[in-house]
Tab-separated table of C-alpha atoms and ligand atoms in Angstrom:
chain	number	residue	atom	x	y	z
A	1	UNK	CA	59.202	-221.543	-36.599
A	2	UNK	CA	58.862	-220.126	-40.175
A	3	UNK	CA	55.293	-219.931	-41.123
A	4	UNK	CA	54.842	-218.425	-44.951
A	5	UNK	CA	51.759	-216.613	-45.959
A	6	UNK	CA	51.426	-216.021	-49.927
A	7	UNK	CA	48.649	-215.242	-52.588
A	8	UNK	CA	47.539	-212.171	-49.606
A	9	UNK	CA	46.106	-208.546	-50.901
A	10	UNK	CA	48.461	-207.354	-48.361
A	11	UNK	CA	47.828	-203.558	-46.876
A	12	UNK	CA	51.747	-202.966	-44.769
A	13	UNK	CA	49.785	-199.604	-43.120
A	14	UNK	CA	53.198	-198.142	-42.977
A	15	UNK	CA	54.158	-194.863	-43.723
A	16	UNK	CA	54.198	-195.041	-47.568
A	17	UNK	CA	50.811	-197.189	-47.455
A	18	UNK	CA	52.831	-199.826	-49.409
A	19	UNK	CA	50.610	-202.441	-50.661
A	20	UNK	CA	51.227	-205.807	-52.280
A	21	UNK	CA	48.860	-207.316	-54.654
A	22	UNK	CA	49.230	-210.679	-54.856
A	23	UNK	CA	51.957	-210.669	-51.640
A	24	UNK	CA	53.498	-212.408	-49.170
A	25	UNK	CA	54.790	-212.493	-45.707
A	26	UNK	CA	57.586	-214.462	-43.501
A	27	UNK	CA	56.466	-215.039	-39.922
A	28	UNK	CA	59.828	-216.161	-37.986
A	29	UNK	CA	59.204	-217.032	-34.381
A	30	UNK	CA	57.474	-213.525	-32.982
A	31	UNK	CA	58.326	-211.487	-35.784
A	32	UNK	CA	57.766	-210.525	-39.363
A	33	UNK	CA	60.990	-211.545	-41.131
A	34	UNK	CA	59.698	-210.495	-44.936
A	35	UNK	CA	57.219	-208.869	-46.780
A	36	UNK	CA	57.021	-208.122	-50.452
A	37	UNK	CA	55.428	-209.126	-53.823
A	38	UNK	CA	53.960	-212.694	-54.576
A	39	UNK	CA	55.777	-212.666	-57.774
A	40	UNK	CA	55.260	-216.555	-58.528
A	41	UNK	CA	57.814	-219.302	-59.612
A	42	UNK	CA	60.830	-216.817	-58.291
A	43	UNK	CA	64.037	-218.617	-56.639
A	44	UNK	CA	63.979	-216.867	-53.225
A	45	UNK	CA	59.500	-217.808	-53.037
A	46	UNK	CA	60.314	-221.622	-54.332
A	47	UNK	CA	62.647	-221.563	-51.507
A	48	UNK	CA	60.876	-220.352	-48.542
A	49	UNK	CA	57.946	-222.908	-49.764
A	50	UNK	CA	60.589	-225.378	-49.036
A	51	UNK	CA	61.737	-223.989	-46.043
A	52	UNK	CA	58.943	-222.940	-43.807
A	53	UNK	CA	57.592	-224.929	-41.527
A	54	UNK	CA	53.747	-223.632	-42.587
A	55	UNK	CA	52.665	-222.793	-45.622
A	56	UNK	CA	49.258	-220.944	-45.939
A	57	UNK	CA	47.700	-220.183	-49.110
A	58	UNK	CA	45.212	-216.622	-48.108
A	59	UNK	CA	43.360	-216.710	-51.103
A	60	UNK	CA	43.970	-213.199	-52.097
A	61	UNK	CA	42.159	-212.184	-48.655
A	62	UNK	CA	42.981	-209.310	-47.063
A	63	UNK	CA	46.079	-209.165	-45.287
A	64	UNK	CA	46.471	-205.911	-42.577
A	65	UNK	CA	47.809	-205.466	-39.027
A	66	UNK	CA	45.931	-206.835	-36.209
A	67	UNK	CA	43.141	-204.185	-34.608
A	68	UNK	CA	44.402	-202.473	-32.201
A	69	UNK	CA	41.421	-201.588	-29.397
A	70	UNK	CA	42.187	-198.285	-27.530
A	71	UNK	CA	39.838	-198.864	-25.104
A	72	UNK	CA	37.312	-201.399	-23.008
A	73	UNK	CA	36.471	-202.555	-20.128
A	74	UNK	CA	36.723	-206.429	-20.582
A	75	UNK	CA	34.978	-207.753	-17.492
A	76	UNK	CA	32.013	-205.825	-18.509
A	77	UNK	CA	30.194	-208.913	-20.899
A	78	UNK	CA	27.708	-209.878	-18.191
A	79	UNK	CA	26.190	-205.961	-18.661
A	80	UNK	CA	25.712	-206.511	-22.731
A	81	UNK	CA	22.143	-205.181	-23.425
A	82	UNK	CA	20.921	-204.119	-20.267
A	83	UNK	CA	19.256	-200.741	-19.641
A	84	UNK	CA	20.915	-199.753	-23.502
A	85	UNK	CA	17.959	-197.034	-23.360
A	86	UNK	CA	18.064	-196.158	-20.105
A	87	UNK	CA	18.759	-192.499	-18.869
A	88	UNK	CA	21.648	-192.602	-16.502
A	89	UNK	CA	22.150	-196.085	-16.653
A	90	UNK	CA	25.711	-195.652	-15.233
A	91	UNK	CA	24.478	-195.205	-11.574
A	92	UNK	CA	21.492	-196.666	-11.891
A	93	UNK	CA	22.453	-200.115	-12.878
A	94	UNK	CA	26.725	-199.870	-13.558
A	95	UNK	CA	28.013	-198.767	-10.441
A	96	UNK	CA	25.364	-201.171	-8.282
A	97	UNK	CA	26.057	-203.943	-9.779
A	98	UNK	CA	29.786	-203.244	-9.968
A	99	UNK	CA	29.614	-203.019	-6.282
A	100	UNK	CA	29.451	-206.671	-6.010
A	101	UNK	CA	31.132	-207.964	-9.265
A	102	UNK	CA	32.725	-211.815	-8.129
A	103	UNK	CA	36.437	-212.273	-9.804
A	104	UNK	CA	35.374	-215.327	-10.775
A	105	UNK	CA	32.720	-213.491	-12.933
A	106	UNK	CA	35.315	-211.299	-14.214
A	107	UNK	CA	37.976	-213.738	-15.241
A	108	UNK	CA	34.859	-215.598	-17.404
A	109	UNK	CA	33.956	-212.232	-19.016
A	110	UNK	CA	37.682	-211.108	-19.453
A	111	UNK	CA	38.154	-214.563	-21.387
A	112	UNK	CA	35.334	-214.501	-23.396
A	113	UNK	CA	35.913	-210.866	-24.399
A	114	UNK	CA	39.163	-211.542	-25.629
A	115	UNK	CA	38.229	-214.704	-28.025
A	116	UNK	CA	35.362	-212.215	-29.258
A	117	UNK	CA	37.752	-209.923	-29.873
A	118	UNK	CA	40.276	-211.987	-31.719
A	119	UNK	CA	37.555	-213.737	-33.896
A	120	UNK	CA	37.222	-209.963	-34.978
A	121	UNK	CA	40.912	-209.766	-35.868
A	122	UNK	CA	41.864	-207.223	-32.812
A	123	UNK	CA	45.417	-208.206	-31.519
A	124	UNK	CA	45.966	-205.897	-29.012
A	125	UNK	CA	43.562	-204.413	-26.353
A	126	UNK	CA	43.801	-201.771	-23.524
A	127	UNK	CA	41.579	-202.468	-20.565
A	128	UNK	CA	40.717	-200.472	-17.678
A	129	UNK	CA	38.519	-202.644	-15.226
A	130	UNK	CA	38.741	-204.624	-12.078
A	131	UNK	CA	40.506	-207.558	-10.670
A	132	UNK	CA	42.856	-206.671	-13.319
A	133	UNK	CA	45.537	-208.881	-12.420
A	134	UNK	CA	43.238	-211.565	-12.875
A	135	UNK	CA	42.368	-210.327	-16.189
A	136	UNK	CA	45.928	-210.027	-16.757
A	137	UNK	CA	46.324	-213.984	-15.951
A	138	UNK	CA	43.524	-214.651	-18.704
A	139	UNK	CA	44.968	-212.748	-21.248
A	140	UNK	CA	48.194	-214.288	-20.706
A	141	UNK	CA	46.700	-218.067	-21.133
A	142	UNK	CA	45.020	-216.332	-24.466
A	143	UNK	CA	48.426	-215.122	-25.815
A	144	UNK	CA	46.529	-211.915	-26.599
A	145	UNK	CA	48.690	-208.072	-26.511
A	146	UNK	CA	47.524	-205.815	-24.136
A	147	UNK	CA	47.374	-202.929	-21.817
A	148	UNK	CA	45.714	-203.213	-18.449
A	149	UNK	CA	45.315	-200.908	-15.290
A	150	UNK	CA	43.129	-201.292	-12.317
A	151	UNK	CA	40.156	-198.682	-12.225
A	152	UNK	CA	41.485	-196.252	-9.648
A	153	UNK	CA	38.139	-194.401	-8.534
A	154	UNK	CA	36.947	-192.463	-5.120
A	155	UNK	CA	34.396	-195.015	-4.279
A	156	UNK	CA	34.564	-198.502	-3.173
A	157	UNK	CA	35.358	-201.287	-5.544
A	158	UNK	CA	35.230	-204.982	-5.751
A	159	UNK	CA	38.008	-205.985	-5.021
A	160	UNK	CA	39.185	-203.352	-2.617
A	161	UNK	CA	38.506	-204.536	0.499
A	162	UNK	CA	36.130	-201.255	1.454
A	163	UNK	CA	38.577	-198.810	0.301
A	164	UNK	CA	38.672	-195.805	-1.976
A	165	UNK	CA	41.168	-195.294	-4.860
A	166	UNK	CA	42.588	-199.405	-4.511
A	167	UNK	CA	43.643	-199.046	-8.022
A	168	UNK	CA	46.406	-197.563	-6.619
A	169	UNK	CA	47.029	-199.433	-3.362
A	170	UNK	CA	47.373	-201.963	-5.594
A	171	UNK	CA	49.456	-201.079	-8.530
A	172	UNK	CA	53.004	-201.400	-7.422
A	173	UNK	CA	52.902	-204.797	-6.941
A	174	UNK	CA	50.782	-205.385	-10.286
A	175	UNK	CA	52.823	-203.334	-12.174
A	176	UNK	CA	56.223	-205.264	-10.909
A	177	UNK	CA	54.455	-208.484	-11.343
A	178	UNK	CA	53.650	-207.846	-15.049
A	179	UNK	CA	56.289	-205.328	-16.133
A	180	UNK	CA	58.571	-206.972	-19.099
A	181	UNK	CA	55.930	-209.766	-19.810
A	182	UNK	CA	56.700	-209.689	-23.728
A	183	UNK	CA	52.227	-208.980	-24.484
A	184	UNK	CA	51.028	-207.338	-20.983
A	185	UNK	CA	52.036	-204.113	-20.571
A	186	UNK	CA	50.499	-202.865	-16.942
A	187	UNK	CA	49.343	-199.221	-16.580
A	188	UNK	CA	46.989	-197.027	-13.950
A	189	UNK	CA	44.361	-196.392	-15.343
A	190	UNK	CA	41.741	-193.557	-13.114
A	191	UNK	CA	38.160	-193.785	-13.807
A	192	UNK	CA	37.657	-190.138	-14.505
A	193	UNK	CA	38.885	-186.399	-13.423
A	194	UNK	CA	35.447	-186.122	-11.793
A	195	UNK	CA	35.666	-189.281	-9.842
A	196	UNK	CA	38.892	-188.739	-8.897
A	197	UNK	CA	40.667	-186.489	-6.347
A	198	UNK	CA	43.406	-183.620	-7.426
A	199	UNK	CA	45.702	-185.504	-4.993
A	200	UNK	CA	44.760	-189.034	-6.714
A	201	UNK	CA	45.271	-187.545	-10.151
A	202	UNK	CA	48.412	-186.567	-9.379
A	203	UNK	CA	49.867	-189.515	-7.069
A	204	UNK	CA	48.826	-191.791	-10.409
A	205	UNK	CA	51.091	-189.374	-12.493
A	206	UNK	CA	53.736	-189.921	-9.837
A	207	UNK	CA	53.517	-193.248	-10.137
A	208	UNK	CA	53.460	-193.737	-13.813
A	209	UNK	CA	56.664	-191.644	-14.021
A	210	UNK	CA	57.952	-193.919	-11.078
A	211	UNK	CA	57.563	-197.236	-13.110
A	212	UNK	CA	57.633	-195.734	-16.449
A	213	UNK	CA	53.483	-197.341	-16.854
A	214	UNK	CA	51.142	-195.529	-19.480
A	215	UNK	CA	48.236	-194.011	-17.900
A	216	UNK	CA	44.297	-194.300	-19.039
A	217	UNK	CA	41.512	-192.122	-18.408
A	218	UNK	CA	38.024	-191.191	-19.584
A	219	UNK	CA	38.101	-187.123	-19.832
A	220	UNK	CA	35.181	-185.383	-21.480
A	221	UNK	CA	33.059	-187.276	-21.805
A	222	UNK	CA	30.076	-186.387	-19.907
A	223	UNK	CA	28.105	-182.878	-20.184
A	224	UNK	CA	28.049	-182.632	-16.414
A	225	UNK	CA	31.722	-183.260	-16.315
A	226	UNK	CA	32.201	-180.252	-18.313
A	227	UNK	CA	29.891	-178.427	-16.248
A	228	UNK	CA	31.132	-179.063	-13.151
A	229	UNK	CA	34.721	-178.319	-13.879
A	230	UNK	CA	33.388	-174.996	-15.640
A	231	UNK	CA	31.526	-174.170	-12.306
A	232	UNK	CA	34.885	-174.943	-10.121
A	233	UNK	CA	38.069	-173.674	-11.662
A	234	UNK	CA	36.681	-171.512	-15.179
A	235	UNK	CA	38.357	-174.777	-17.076
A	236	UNK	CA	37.902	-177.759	-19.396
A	237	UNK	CA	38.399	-181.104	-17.800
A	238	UNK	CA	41.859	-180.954	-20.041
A	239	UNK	CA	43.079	-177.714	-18.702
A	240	UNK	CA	42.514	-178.608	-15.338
A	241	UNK	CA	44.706	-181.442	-16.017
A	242	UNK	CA	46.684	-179.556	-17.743
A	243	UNK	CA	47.587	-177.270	-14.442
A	244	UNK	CA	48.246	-180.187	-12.009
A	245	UNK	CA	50.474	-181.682	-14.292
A	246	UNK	CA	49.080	-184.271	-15.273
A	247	UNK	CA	49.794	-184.898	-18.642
A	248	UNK	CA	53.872	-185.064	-17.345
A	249	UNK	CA	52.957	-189.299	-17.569
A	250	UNK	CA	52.587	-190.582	-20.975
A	251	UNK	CA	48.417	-190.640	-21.025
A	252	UNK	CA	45.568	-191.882	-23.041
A	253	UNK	CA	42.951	-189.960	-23.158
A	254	UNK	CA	39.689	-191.894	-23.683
A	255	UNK	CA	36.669	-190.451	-25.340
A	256	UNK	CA	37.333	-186.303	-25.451
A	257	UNK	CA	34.012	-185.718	-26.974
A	258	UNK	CA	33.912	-182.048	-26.025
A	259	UNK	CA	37.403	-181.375	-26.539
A	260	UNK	CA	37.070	-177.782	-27.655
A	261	UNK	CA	40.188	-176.350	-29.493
A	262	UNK	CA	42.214	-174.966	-26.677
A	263	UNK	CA	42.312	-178.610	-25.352
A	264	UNK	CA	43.730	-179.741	-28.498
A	265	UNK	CA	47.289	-177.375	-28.530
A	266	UNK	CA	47.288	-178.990	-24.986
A	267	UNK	CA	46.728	-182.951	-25.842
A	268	UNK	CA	49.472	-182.034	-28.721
A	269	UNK	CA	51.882	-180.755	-26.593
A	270	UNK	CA	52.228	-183.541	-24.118
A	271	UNK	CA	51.889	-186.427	-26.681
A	272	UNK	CA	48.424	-187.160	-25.453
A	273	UNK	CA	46.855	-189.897	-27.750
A	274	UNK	CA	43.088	-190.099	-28.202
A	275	UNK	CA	40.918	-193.439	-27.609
A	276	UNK	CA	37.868	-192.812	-29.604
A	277	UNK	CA	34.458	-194.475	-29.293
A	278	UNK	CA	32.223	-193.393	-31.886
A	279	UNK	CA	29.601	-196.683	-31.216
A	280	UNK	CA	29.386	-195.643	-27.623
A	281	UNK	CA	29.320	-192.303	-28.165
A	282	UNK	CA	26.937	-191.812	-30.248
A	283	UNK	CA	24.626	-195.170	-28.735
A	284	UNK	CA	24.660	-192.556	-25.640
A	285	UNK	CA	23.491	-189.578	-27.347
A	286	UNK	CA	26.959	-188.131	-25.981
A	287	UNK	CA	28.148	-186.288	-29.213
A	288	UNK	CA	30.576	-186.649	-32.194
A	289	UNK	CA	33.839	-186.297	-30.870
A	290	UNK	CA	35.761	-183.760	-32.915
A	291	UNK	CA	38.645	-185.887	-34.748
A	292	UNK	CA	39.050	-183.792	-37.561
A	293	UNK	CA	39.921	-180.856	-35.836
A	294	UNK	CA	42.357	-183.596	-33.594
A	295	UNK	CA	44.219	-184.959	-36.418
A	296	UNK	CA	44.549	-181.314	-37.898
A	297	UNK	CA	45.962	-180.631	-34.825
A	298	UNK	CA	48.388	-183.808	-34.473
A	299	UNK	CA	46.598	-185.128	-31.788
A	300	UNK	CA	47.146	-188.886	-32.194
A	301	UNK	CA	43.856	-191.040	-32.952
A	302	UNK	CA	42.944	-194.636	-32.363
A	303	UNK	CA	39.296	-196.555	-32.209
A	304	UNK	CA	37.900	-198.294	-29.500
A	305	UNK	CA	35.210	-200.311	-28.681
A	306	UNK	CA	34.616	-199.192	-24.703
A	307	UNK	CA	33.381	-202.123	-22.961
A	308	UNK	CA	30.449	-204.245	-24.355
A	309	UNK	CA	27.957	-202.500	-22.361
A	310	UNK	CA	28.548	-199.378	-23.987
A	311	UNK	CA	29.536	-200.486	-27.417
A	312	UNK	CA	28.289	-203.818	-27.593
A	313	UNK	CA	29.736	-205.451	-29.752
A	314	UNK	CA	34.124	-205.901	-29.678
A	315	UNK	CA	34.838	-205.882	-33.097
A	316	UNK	CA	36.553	-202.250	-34.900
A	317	UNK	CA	34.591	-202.943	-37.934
A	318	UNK	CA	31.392	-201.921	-36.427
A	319	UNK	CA	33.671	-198.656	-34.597
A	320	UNK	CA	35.287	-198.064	-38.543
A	321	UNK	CA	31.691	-197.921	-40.616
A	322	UNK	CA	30.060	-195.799	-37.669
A	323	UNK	CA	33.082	-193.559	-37.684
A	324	UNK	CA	32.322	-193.067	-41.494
A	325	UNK	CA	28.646	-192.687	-41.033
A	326	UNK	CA	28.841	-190.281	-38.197
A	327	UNK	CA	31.694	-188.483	-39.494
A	328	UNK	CA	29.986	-187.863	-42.897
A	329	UNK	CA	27.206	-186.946	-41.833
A	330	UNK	CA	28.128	-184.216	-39.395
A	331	UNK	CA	29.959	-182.678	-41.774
A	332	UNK	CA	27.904	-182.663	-44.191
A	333	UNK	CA	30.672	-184.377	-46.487
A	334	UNK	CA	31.032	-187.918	-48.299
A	335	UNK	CA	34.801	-187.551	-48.982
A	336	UNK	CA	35.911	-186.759	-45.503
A	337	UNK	CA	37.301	-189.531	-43.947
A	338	UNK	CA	38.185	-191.920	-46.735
A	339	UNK	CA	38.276	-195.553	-46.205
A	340	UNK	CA	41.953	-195.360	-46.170
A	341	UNK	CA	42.226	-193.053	-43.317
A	342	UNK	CA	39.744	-195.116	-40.799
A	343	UNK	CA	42.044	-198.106	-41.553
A	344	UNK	CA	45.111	-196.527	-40.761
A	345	UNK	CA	43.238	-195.216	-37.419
A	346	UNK	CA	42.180	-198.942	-36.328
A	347	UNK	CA	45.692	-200.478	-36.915
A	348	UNK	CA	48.523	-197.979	-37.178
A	349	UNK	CA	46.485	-194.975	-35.697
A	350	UNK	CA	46.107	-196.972	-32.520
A	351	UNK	CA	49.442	-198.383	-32.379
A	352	UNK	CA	50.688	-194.535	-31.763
A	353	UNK	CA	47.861	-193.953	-29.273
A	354	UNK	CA	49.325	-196.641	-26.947
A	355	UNK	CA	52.710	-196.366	-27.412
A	356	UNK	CA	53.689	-199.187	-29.413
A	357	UNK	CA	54.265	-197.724	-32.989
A	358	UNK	CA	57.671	-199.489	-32.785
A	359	UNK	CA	56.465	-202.781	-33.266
A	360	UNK	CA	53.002	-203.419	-34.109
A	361	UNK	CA	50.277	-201.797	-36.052
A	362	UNK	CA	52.248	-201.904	-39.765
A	363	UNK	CA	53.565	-204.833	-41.455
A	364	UNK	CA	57.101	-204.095	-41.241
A	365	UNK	CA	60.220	-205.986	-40.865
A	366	UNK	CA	61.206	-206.735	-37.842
A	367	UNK	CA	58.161	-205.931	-36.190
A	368	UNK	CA	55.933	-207.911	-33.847
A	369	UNK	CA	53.954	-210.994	-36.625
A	370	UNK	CA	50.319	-209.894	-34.983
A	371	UNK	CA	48.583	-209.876	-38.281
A	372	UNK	CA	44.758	-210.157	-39.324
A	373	UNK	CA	44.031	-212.131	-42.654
A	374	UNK	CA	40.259	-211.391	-43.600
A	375	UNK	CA	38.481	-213.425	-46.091
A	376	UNK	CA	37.214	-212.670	-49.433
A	377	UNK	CA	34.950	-215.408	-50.427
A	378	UNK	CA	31.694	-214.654	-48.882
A	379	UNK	CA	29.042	-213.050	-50.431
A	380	UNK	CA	29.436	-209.508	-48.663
A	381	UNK	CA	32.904	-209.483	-49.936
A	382	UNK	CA	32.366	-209.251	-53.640
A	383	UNK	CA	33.541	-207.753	-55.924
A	384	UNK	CA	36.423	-205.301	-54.413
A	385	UNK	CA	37.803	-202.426	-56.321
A	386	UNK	CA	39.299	-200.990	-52.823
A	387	UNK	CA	39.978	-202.802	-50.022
A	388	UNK	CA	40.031	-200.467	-47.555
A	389	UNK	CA	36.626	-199.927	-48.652
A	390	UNK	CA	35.610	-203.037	-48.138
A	391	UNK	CA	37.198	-203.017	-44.862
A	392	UNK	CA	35.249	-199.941	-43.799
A	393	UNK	CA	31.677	-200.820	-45.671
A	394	UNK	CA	31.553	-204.492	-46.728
A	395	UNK	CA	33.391	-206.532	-43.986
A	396	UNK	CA	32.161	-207.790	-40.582
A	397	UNK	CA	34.120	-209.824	-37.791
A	398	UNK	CA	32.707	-213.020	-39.198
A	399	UNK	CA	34.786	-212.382	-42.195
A	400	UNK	CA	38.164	-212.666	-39.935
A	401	UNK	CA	39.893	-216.100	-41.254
A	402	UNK	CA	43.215	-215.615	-39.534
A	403	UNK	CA	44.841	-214.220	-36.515
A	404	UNK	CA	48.493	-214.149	-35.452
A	405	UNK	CA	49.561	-212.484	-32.464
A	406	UNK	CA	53.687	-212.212	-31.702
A	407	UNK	CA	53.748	-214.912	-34.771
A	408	UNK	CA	51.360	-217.043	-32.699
A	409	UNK	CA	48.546	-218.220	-34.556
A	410	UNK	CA	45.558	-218.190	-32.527
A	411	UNK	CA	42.731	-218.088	-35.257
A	412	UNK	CA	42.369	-220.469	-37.938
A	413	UNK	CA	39.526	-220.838	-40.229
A	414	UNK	CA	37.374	-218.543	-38.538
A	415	UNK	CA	38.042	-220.562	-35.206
A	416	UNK	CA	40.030	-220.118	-31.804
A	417	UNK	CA	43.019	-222.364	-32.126
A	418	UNK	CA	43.608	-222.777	-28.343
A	419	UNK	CA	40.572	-222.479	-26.487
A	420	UNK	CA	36.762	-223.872	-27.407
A	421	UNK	CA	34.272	-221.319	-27.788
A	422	UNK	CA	31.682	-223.332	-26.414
A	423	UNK	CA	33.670	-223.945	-23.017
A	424	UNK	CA	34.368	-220.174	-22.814
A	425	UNK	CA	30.598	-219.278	-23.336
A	426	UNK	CA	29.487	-221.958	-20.412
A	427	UNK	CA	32.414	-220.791	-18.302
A	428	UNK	CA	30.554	-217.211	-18.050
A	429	UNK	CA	26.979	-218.792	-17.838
A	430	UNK	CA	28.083	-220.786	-15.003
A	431	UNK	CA	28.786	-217.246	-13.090
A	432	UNK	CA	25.901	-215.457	-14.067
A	433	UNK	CA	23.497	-216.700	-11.650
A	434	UNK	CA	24.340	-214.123	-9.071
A	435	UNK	CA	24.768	-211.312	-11.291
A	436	UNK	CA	21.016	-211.747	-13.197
A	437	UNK	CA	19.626	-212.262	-9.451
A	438	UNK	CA	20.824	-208.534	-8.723
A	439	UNK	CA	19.586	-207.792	-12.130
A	440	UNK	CA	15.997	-208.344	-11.226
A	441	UNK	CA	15.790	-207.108	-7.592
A	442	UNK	CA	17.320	-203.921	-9.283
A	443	UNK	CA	14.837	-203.664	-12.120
A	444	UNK	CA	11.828	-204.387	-9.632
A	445	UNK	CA	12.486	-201.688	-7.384
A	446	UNK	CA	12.962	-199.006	-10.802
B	1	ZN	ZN1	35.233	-196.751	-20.961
């Protein structure tokens, strides 16, 4: 299957920033088999009209990698907008209502997360939740690229049966069941250092260094977190992990909002990438996380969403124009941070945070066709003199025509081409019920 994309404002992300303006782009089978200028009535361009199987004229629209989200928690659309301004709304209402979360409810949310999320041009996703071989079913039947790992967490969950830490009772046979799936790649993924034990922490590295599995974790995040493992062991959250080796597994470290500079040398050293969630962040009143000082530092650096509790809504456009606004104004600076660079950290940026800079997050030969085309014709979009610019400051998800993961088209004129976004929406509706009932016996007895 040949599908030919031409007339693009295509933005490769690769190394050089190569851009082609007007361009094109092969698609054969799962891959991207060309990529250059639209040069018009040449031989080689009359030909491949001829010869593809799909011809699709962009418009000039924007043509860029797919998204890549560092971080969410996809089974978490039932808790969208509830308690946003609550103080400690985590064990207040989270971890309650958590308690009792139906799989059923989960693979609804999971589903319609994921067609949210590729209506906003993200291609690849890395989820730490529950039930997340469930969630690993749905995002198979999507045709979606991501990264998932059972919560492993020293409290009872879900779906484990009354115990502690089933995120990694579980993952053996998760990660054998999903390992060499060509878009799931399975990983552990533990809550937290201060919900977890030393000896979890380190039976999860174990693991992941067992079945060669990334690992994901939140790590300072919260003030008391940093308190706490001040009070114990003199240390940051990162040194600590640091010192029970930890970082030996290939990790993502989610959040790192008080990283302070000696955690940095440390992140660097073991290849540590950074998940950054500047919506949820700051929508907490958590802090700015210091990315600057990261990327000075090599520290890798992709965006996230977090889950749509805590961001709200699953798109990176709304993560790329906060970045900008946040990041601007805490340091005091309007050039810092150009367009450019919050781009490259929501495509190629990300792509190195999860390990998969070999074949997505750049429009490269040979690599993996999952490729966002983003239209130009609406009134927000008008005129462009930069369009990563207009990425960062003018563009919203509804402004997504296109979506190809591994050459698979799955958004079409600004609709799902698989699945109806009205069935998905009832789907999780149909669940609710018990989840709102909790809701209000919760809120009644606040
Ligand atoms: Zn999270």
């Amino acid at each position: 299957m040949k599908t030919f994309i031409r007339n693009a404002w295509v933005l490769t992300m690769d190394e050089q920033m190569t851009e082609y303006h007007p361009g094109y782009l092969l698609i054969e089978n799962d891959k991207i088999a060309e990529i250059g200028p639209d040069e018009g009535p040449s031989l080689h361009l009359k030909d491949l009209l001829h010869s593809a199987d799909q011809v699709i004229d962009a418009e000039d629209g924007i043509l860029i990698p797919g998204f890549i989200n560092t971080h969410t928690h996809v089974g978490m659309i039932p808790f969208r907008s509830l308690g946003d301004d609550m103080k400690d709304r985590l064990r207040k209402l989270l971890f309650p209502l958590e308690a009792d979360i139906s799989e059923d409810l989960v693979r609804a949310s999971a589903q319609y997360a994921m067609a949210e999320m590729l209506l906003a041009g993200i291609t690849t996703f890395s989820d730490m939740y529950y039930f997340e071989d469930a969630i690993a079913d749905e995002a198979d039947a999507m045709g979606v690229r991501a990264l998932l790992g059972e919560t492993v967490i020293g409290q009872e969950t879900p779906d484990g049966d009354g115990h502690a830490y089933y995120g990694l009772k579980m993952a053996p046979a998760f990660i054998k069941k999903w390992q060499g799936h060509p878009l799931i790649q399975p990983m552990l993924a533990p809550h937290a250092p201060n919900t977890n034990s030393k000896e979890s922490l380190q039976a999860v590295t174990k693991m992941a260094l067992e079945y060669d599995v990334p690992v994901m974790i939140h790590v300072s995040e919260m003030d008391y977190e940093m308190a706490e493992f001040q009070d114990k062991y003199g240390q940051t959250p990162i040194e600590y992990l640091a010192d029970i080796n930890f970082f030996d597994a290939k990790i993502i470290a989610t959040h790192c909002i008080h990283a302070k500079n000696k955690d940095f040398d440390i992140l660097h050293k073991h290849g540590v990438g950074v998940a950054h969630c500047i919506v949820a962040n700051t929508k907490a009143a958590k802090g700015v996380a210091p990315i600057k000082d990261m990327l000075t530092a090599n520290v890798p650096v992709g965006l996230g969403t977090d889950g749509p509790s805590s961001g709200n809504r699953l798109d990176l456009f709304t993560q790329m124009r906060t970045f900008a606004y946040a990041k601007k104004t805490y340091n005091q600076d309007r050039s810092i941070f150009p367009a450019k660079t919050i781009v490259n950290l929501a495509t190629r940026g990300g792509a190195n945070v999860l390990g998969l800079s070999d074949k997505v997050g750049q429009l490269i030969i040979g690599y993996q066709a999952d490729i966002t085309l983003i239209e130009r014709k609406s009134l927000n979009m008008h005129p462009i003199f930069d369009p990563y610019s207009a990425l960062v400051y003018s563009a919203e998800a509804s402004n997504v025509e296109a979506v190809w993961v591994a050459g698979q088209q799955l958004v079409a004129h600004k609709q799902l081409t698989r699945f109806s976004e009205a069935a998905i929406s009832q789907r999780l509706q149909a669940q609710m019920a018990p989840f709102n009932a909790k809701v209000a016996e919760i809120l009644r007895q606040e």
